[in-house]
Every structure is written in C-alpha cells, then in structure tokens.
PDB file of C-alpha atoms in Angstrom:
ATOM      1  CA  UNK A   8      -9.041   1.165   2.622  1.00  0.00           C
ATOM      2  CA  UNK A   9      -9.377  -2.736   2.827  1.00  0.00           C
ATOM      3  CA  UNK A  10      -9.967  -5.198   5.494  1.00  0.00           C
ATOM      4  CA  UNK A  11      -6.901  -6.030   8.029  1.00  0.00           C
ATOM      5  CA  UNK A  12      -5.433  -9.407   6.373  1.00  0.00           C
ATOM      6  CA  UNK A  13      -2.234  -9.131   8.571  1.00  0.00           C
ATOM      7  CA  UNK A  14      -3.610 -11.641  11.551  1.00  0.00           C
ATOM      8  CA  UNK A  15      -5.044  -9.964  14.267  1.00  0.00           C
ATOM      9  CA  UNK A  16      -5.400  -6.934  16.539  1.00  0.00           C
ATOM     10  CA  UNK A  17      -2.206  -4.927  17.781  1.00  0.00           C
ATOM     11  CA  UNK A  18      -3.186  -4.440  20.989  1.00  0.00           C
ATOM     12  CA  UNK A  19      -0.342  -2.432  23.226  1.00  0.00           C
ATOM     13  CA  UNK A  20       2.036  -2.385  19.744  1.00  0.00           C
ATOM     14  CA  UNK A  21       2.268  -5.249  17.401  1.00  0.00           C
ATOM     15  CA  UNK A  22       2.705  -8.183  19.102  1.00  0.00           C
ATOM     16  CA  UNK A  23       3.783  -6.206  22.019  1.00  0.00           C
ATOM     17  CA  UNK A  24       4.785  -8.440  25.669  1.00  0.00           C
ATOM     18  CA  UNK A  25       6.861  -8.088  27.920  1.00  0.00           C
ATOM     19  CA  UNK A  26      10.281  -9.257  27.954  1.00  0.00           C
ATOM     20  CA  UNK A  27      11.095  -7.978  24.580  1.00  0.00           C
ATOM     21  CA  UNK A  28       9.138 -11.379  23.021  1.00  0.00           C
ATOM     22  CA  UNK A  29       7.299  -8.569  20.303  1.00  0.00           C
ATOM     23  CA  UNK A  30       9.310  -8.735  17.857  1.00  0.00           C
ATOM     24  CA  UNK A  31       9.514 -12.969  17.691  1.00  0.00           C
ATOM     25  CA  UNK A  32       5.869 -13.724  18.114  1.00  0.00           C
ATOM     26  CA  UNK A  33       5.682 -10.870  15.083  1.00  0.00           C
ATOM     27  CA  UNK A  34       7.986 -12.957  13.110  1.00  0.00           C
ATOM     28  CA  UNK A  35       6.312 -16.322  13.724  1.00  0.00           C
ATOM     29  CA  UNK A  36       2.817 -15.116  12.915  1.00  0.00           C
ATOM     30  CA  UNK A  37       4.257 -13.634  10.178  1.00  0.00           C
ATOM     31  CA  UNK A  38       5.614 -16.671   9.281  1.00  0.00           C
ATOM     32  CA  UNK A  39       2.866 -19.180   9.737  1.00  0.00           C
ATOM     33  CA  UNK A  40       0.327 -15.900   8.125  1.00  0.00           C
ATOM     34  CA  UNK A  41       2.535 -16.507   4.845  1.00  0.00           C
ATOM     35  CA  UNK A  42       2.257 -20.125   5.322  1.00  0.00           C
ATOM     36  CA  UNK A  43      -1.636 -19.839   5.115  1.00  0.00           C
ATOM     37  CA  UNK A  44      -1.250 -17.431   2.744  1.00  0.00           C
ATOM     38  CA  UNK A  45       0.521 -19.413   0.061  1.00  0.00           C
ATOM     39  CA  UNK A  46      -2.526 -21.552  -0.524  1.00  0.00           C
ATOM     40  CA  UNK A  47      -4.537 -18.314  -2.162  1.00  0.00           C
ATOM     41  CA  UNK A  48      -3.725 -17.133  -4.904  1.00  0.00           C
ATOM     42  CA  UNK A  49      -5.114 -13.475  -4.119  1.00  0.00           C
ATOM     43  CA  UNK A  50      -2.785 -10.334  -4.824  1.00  0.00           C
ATOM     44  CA  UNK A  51      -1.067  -9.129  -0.913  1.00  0.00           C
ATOM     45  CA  UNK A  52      -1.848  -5.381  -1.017  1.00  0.00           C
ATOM     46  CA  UNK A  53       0.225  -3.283   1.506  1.00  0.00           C
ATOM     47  CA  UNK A  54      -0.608   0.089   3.018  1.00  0.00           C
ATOM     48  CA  UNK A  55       0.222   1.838   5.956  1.00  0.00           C
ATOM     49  CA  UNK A  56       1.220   5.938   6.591  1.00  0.00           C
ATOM     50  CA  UNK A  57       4.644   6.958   5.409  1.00  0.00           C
ATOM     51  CA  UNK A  58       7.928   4.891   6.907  1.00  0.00           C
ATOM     52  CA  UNK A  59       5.840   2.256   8.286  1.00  0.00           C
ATOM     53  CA  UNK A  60       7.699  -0.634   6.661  1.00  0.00           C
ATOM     54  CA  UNK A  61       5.688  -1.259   3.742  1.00  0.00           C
ATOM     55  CA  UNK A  62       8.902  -1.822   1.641  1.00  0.00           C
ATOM     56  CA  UNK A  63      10.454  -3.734   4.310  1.00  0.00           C
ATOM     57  CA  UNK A  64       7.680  -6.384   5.009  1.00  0.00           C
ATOM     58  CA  UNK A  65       6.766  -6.220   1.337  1.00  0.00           C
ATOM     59  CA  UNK A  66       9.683  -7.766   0.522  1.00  0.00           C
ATOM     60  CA  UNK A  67      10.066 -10.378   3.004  1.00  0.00           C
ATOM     61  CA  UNK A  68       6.280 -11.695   2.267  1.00  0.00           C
ATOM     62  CA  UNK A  69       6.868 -11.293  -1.286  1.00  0.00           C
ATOM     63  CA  UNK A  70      10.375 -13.865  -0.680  1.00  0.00           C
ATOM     64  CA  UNK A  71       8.004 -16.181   1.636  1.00  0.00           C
ATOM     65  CA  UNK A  72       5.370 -16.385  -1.000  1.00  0.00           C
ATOM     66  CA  UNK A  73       7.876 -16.736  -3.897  1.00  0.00           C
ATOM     67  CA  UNK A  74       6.683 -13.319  -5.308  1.00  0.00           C
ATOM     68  CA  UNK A  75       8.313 -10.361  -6.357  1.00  0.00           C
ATOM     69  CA  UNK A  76       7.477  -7.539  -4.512  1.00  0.00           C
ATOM     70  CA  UNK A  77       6.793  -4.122  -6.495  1.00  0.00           C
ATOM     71  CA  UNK A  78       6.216  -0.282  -4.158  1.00  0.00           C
ATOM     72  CA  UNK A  79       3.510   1.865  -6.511  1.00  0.00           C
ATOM     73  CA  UNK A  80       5.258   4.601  -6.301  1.00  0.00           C
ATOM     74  CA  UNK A  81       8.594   2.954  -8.195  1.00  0.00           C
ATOM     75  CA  UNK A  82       6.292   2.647 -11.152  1.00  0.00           C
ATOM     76  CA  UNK A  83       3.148   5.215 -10.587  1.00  0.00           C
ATOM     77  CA  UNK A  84       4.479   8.128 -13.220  1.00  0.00           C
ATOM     78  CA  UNK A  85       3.535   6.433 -16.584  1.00  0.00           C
ATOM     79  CA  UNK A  86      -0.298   5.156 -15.010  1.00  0.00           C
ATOM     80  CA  UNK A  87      -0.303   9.352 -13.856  1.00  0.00           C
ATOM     81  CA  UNK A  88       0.854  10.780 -17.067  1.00  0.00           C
ATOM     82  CA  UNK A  89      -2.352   7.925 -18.929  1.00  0.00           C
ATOM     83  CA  UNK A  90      -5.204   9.828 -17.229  1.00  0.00           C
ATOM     84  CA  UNK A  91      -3.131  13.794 -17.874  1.00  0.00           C
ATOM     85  CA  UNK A  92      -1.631  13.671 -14.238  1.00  0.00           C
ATOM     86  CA  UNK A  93       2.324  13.089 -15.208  1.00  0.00           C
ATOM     87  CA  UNK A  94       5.333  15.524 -14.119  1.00  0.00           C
ATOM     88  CA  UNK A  95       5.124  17.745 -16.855  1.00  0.00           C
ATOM     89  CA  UNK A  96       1.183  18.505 -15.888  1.00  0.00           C
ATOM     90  CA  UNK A  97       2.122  18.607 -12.190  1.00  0.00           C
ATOM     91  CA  UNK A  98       4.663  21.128 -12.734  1.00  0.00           C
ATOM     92  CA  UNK A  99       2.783  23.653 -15.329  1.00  0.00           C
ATOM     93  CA  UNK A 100      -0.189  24.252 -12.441  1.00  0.00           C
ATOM     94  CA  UNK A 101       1.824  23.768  -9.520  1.00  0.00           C
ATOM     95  CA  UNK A 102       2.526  27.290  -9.221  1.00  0.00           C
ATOM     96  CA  UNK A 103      -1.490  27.994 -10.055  1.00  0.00           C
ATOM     97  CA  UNK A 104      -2.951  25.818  -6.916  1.00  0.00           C
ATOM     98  CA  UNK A 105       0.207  25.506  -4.380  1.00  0.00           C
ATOM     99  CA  UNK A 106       1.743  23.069  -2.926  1.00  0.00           C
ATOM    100  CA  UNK A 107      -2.078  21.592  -1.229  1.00  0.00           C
ATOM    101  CA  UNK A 108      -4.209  22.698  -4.338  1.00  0.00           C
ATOM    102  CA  UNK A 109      -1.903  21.073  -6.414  1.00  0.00           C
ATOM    103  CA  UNK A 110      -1.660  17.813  -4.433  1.00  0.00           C
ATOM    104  CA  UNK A 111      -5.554  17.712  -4.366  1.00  0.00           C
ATOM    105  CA  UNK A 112      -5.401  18.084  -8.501  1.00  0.00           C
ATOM    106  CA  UNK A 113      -2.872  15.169  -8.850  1.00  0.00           C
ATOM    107  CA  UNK A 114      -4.662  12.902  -6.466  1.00  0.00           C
ATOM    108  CA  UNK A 115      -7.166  12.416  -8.894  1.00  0.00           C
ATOM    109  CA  UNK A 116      -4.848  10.428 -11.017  1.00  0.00           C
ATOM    110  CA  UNK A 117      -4.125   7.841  -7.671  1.00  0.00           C
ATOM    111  CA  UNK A 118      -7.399   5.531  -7.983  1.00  0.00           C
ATOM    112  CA  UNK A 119      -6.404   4.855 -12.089  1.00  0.00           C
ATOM    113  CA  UNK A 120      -3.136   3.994 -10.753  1.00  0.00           C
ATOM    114  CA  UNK A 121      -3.964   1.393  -8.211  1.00  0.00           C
ATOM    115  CA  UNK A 122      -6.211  -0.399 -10.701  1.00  0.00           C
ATOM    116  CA  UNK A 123      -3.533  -0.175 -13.416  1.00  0.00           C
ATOM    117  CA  UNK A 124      -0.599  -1.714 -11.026  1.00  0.00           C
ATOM    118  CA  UNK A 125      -2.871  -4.140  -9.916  1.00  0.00           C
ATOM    119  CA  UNK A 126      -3.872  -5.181 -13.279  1.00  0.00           C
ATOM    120  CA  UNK A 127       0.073  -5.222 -14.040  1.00  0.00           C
ATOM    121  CA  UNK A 128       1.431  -6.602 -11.594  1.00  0.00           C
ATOM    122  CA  UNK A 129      -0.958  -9.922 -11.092  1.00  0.00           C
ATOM    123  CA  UNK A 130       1.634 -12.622  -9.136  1.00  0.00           C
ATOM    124  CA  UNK A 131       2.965  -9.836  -7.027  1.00  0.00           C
ATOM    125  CA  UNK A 132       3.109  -8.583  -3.689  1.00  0.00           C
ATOM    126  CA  UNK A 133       2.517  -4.860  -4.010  1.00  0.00           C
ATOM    127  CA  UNK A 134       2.785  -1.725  -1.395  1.00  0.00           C
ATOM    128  CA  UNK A 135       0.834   1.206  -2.143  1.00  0.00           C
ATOM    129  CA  UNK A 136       2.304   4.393  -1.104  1.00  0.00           C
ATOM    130  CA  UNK A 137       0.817   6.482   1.535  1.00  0.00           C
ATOM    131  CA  UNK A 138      -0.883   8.813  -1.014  1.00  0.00           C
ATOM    132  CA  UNK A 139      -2.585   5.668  -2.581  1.00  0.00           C
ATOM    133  CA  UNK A 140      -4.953   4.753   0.061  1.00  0.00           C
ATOM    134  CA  UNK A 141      -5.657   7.698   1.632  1.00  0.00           C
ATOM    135  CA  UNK A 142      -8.183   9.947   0.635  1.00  0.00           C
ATOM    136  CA  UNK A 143     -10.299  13.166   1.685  1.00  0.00           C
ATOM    137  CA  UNK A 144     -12.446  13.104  -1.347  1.00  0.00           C
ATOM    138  CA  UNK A 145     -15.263   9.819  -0.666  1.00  0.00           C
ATOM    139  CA  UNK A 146     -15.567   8.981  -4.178  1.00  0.00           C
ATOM    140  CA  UNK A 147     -11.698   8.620  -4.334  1.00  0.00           C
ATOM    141  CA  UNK A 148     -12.020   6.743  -1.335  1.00  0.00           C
ATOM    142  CA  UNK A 149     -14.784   4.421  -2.917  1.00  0.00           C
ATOM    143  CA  UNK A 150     -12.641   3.708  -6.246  1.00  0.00           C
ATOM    144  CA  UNK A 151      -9.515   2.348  -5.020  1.00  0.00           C
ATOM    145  CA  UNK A 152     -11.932   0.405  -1.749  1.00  0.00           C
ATOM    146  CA  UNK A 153     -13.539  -1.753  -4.647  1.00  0.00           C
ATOM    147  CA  UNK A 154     -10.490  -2.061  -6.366  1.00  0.00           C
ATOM    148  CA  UNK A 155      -8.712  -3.885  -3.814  1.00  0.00           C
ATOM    149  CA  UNK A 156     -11.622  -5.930  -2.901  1.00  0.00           C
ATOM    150  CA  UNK A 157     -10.247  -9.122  -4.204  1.00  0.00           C
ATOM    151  CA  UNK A 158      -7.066  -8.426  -3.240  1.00  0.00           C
ATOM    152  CA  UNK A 159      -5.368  -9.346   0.416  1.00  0.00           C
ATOM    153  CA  UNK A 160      -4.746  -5.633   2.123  1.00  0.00           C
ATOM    154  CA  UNK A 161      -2.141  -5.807   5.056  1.00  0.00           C
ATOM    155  CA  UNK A 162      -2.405  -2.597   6.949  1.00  0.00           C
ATOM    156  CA  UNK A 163       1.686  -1.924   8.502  1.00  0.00           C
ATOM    157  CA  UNK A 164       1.621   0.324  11.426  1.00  0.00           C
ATOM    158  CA  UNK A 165       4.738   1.071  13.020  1.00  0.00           C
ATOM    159  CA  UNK A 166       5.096  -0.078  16.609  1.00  0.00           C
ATOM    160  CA  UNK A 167       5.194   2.774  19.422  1.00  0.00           C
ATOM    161  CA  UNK A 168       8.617   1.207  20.591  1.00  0.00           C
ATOM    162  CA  UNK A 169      11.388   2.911  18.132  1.00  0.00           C
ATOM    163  CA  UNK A 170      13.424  -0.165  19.084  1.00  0.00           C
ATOM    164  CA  UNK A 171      10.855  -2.860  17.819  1.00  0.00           C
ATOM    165  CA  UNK A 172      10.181  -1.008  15.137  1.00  0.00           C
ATOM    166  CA  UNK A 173      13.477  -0.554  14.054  1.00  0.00           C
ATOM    167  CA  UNK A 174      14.605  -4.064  14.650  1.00  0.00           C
TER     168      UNK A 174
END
C-alpha cells in the first residue's frame, strides 16, 4: 500500500548472510531504524500477509519508540458496524453471497476503518491486518494508499528460513 519505511531491500531473506548473522544485523538495523525514527513524529503503520510478525515487531518498535502498539483488527468491529458493515450485517447476507461474495461486501467497510484507527490512535504504532491493505477493487486500493500517506508503512515479510523467522 505505502512506501517500504523498514530500511532497505531483503535481498536473499531479511538480512540474510551466512553464518546465521540474519537475525543480529536484523536486530541492529532495527535498532538504530527506531533510533532515527524517534526524531519524527509520524504514525509507524505495519502491514505484511497473515503471520508475518506484524504483532510481534509492532510491539517491540512500539516499546523502542515509547508507544503503545494497537493490531486493527483488536478494535476494527465498532469502525465496521459505523459505515453498516458490523457482525450482525455480516451474518444476515452471509448465507446470500458465500463465504467470497460476502468477504467482497464487508471489505468495503476496511478503507473507513484504517482512517478511523488512524485518526484514533495518533501516538501509536499500529499493524493493519492482512485484509486492511490488500485490495482487488482499485478504488479500495486508492483510499486506504492516501490515507497512510503521512504515516511511516513498514512492510513485514517473513523470512524463507522457518528458523530466522521463528527466532
């Protein structure tokens, strides 16, 4: 959706080497991207597919920056249900469109919730859920891109190492 804030290229996985040295150089730019980081007071936007480790970075900026982190989709249902796109909605056509039909429906509500959580949740370091920054529809796509133009947008990718990217 937004530009890559996170500090360069991933080349063969992020941070990748030899010798197992990933993971640290990861940490220490990390580290020192935080350090810059601090000095701009811009919202840190997270995305990345499912189980990336949105949550998991999210947090750890958020306690470098001495912010709070907050994950979208811990506090999406009341910005949904605003625009007509809550549970109860969701589960009265479900069974009209399907399972895709009915995802298509409710991702209309997604762009009004990214504005309203970033409107919320100023002095925070916020991860958008999958669903929130990925979009078939272009207009969709074009909403929740100028939304998060003043805001930092850290794509996480997990590594193709299961090892470095659970460590």
């Amino acid at each position: 959706v937004g530009r890559d804030a996170g500090g360069g290229g991933r080349g063969g996985g992020a941070g990748g080497g030899a010798g197992g040295e990933g993971w640290c150089r990861r940490a220490v730019r990390t580290h020192e991207w935080c350090a810059r980081m601090t000095a701009v007071a811009r919202q840190r936007v997270l995305i990345g597919p499912t189980c990336a480790g949105k949550t998991t970075l999210g947090i750890l900026v958020g306690a470098l920056l001495g912010r709070t982190f907050i994950d979208l989709d811990d506090v999406a249902e009341p910005y949904y249900a605003e625009v007509g796109f809550g549970q109860d909605a969701v589960q009265a056509i479900g069974p009209t469109l399907g399972d895709l039909g009915t995802y298509r429906w409710w991702q209309q509500s997604h762009p009004h919730a990214v504005r309203r959580v970033l409107k919320d949740y100023l002095e925070h370091v916020i991860a958008l859920g999958a669903g929130h920054s990925h979009y078939t529809d272009v207009h969709m796509f074009a909403q929740v891109r100028e939304t998060l133009n003043d805001s930092d947008v850290i794509l996480v990718l997990p590594d193709r190492d299961p090892e470095t990217s659970l460590s």
